[in-house]
N, CA, C and O of each residue as an XYZ file, in Angstrom:
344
protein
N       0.827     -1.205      0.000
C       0.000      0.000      0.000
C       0.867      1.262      0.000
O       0.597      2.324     -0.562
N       2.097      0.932      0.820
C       2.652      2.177      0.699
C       3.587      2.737     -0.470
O       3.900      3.915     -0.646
N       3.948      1.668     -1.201
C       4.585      1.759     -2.753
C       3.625      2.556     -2.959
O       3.817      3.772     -2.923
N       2.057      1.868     -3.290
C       1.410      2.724     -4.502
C       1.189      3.879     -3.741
O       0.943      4.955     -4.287
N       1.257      3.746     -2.534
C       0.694      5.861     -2.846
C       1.963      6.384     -2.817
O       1.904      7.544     -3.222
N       3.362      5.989     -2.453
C       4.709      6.786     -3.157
C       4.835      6.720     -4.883
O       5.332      7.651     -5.518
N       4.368      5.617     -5.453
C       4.069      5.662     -6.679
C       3.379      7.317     -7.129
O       3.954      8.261     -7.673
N       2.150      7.209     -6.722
C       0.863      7.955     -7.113
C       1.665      9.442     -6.569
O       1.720     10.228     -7.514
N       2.177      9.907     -5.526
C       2.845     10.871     -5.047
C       4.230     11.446     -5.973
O       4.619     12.567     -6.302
N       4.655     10.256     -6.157
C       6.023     10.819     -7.084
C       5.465     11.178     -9.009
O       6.178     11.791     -9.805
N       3.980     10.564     -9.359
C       3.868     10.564    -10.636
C       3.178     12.321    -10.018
O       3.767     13.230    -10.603
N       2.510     12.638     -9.386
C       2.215     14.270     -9.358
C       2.541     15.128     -8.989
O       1.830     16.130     -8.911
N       4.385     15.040     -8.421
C       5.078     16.104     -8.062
C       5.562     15.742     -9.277
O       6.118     16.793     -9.600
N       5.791     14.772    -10.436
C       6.700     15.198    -11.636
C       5.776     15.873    -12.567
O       6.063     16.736    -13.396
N       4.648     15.365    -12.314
C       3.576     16.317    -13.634
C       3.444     17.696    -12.917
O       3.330     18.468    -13.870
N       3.390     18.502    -11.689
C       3.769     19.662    -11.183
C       5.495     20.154    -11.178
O       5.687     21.370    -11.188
N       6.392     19.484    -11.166
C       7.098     20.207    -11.565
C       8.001     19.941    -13.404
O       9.104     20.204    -13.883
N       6.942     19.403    -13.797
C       7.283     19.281    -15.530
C       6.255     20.280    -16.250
O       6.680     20.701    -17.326
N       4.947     20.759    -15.861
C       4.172     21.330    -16.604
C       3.949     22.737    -15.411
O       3.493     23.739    -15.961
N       4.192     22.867    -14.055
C       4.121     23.945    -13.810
C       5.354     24.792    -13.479
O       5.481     26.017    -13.501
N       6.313     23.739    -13.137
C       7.479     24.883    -12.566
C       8.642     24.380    -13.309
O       9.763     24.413    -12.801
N       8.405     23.859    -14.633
C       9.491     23.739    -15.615
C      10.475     23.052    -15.434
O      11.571     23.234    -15.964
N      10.189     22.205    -14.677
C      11.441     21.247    -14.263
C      12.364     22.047    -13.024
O      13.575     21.976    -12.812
N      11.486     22.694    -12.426
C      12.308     23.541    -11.072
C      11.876     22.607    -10.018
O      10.723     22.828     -9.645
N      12.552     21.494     -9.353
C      12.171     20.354     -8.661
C      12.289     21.537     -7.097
O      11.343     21.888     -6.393
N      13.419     21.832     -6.974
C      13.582     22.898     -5.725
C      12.328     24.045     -5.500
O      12.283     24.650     -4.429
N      11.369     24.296     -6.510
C      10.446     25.253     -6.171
C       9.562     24.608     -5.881
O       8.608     25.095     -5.274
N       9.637     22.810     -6.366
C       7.638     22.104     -5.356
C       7.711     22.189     -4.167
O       8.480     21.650     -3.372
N       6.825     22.940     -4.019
C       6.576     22.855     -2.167
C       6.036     21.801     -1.783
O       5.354     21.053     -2.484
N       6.374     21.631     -0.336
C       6.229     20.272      0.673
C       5.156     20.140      0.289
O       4.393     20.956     -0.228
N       4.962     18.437      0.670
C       3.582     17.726      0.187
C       2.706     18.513      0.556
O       1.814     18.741     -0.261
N       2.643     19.263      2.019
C       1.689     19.823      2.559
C       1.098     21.049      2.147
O      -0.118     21.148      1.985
N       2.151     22.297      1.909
C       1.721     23.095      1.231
C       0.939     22.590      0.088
O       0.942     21.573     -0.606
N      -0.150     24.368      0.199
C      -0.671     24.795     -0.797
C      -0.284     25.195     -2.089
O       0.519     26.083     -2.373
N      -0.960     24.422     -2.895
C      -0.133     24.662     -4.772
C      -0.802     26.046     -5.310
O      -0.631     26.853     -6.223
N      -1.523     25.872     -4.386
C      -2.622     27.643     -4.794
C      -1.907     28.562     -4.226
O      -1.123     29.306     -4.815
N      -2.193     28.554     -2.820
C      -1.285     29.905     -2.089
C       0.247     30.047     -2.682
O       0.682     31.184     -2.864
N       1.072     28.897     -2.987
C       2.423     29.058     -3.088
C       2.531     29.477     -4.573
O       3.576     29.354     -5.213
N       1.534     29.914     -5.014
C       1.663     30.070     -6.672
C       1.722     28.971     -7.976
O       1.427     29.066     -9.167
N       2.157     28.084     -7.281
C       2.403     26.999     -8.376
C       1.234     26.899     -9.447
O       1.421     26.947    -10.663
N      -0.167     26.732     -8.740
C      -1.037     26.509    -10.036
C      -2.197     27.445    -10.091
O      -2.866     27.469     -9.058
N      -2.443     27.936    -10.707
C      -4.032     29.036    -10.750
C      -5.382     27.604    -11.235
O      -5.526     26.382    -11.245
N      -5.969     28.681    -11.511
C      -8.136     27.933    -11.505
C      -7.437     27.100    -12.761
O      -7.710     25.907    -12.632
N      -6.564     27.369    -14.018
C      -6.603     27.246    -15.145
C      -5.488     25.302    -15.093
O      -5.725     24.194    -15.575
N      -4.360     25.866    -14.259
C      -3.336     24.649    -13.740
C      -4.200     23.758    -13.260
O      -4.109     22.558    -13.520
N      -5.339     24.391    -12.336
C      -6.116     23.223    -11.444
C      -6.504     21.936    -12.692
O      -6.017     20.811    -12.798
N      -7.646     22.674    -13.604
C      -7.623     22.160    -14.671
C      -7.012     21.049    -15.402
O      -7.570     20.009    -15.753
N      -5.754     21.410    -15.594
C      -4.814     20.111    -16.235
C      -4.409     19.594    -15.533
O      -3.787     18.673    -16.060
N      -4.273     19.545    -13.730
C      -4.336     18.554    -12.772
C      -5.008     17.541    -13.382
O      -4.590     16.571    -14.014
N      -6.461     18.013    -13.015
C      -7.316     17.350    -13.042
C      -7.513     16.228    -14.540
O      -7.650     15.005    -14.500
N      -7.472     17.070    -15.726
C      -7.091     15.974    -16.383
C      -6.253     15.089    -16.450
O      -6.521     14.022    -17.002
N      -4.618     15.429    -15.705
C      -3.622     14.478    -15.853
C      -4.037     13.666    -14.867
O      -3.798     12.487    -15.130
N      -4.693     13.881    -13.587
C      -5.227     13.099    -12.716
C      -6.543     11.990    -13.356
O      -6.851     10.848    -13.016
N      -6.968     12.684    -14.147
C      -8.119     11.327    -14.849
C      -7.948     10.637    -15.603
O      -8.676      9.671    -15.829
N      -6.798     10.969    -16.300
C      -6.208     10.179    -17.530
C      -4.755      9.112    -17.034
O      -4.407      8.060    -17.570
N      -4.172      9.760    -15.947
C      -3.364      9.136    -15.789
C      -3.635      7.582    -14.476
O      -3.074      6.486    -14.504
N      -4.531      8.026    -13.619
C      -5.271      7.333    -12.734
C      -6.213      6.322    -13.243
O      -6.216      5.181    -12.780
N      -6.958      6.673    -14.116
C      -8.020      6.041    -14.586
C      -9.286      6.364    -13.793
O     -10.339      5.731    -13.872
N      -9.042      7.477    -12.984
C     -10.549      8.212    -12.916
C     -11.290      9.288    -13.020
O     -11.061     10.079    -13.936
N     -12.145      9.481    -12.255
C     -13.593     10.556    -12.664
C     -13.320     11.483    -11.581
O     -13.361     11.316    -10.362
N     -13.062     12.392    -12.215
C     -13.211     13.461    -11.136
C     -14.810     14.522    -10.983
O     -15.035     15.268    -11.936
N     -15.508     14.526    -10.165
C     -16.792     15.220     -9.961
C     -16.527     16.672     -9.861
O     -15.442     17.076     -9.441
N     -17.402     17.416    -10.202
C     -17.222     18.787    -10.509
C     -17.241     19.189     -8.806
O     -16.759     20.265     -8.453
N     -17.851     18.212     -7.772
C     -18.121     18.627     -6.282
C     -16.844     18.331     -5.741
O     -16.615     19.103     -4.810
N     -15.834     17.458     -5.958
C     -14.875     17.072     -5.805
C     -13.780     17.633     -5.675
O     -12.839     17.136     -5.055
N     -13.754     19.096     -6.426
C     -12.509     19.875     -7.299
C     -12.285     20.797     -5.894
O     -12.348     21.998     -6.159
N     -11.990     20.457     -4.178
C     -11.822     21.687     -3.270
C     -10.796     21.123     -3.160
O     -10.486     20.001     -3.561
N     -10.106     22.006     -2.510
C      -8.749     22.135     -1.887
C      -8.739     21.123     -1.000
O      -7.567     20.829     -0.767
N      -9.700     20.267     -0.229
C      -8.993     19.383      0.571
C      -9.019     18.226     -0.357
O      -8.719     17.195      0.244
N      -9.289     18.030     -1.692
C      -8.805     16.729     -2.661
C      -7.616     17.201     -3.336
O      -6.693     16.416     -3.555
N      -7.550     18.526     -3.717
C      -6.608     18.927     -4.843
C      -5.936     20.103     -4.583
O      -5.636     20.799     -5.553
N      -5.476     20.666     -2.876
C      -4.746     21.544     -2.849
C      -3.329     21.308     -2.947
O      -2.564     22.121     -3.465
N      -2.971     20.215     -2.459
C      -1.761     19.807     -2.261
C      -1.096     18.726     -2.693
O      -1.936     17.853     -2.914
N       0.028     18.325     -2.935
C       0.194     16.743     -3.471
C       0.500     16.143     -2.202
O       1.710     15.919     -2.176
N      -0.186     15.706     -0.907
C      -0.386     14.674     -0.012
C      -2.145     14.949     -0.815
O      -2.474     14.184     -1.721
N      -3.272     16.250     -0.290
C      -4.197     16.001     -0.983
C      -4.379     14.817     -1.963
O      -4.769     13.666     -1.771
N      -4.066     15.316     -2.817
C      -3.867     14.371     -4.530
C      -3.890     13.540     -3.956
O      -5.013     13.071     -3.769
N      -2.823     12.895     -3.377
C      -2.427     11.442     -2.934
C      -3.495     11.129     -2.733
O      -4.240     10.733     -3.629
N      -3.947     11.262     -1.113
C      -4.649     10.585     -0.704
C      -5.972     10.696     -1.466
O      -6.703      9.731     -1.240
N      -6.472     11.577     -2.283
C      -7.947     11.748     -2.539
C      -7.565     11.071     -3.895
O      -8.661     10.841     -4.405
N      -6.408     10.543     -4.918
C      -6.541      9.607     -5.784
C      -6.247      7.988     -5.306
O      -6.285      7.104     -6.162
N      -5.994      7.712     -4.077
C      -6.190      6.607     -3.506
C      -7.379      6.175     -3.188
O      -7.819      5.048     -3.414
N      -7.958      7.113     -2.627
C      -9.243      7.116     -2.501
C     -10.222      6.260     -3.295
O     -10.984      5.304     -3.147
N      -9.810      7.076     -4.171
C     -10.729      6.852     -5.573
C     -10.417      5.625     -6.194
O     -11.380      5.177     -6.816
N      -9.605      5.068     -6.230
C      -9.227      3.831     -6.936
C      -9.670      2.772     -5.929
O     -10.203      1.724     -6.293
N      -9.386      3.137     -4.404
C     -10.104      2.242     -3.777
C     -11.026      0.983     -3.700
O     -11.435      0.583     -2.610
């Protein structure tokens, strides 16, 4: 269990720091931080989260789904795409 969510954790700090901070691995903030407050992603980044999260996961993300405690952070992510595959 704990592979796959270091799996699932390491595939969305590389799609955040390959499509938002350009391969700046030193600018992802801690799992915990906020990807909103710290700048990393706006309403528009949330967006292609979310698709790389449905395409790459193999799931559905609900339009009720899209708050900050599923998708503010990459522990968020983690755990709320574990979740889901569940």
């Amino acid at each position: 269990m704990e592979a796959a969510k270091n799996a699932v954790r390491d595939q969305v700090a590389e799609f955040i720091v390959t499509n938002f901070l350009f391969g700046d691995e030193g600018s992802l903030p801690t799992d915990e931080e906020s990807l909103i407050e710290q700048g990393v992603v706006d309403s528009t980044g949330i967006l292609e989260l979310i698709e790389f999260i449905e395409k790459q996961f193999g799931i559905s993300i609900k339009d009720t789904e899209t708050v900050p405690e599923n998708l503010g952070s990459v522990a968020n992510i983690t755990k709320f795409v574990q979740s889901k595959k569940a």
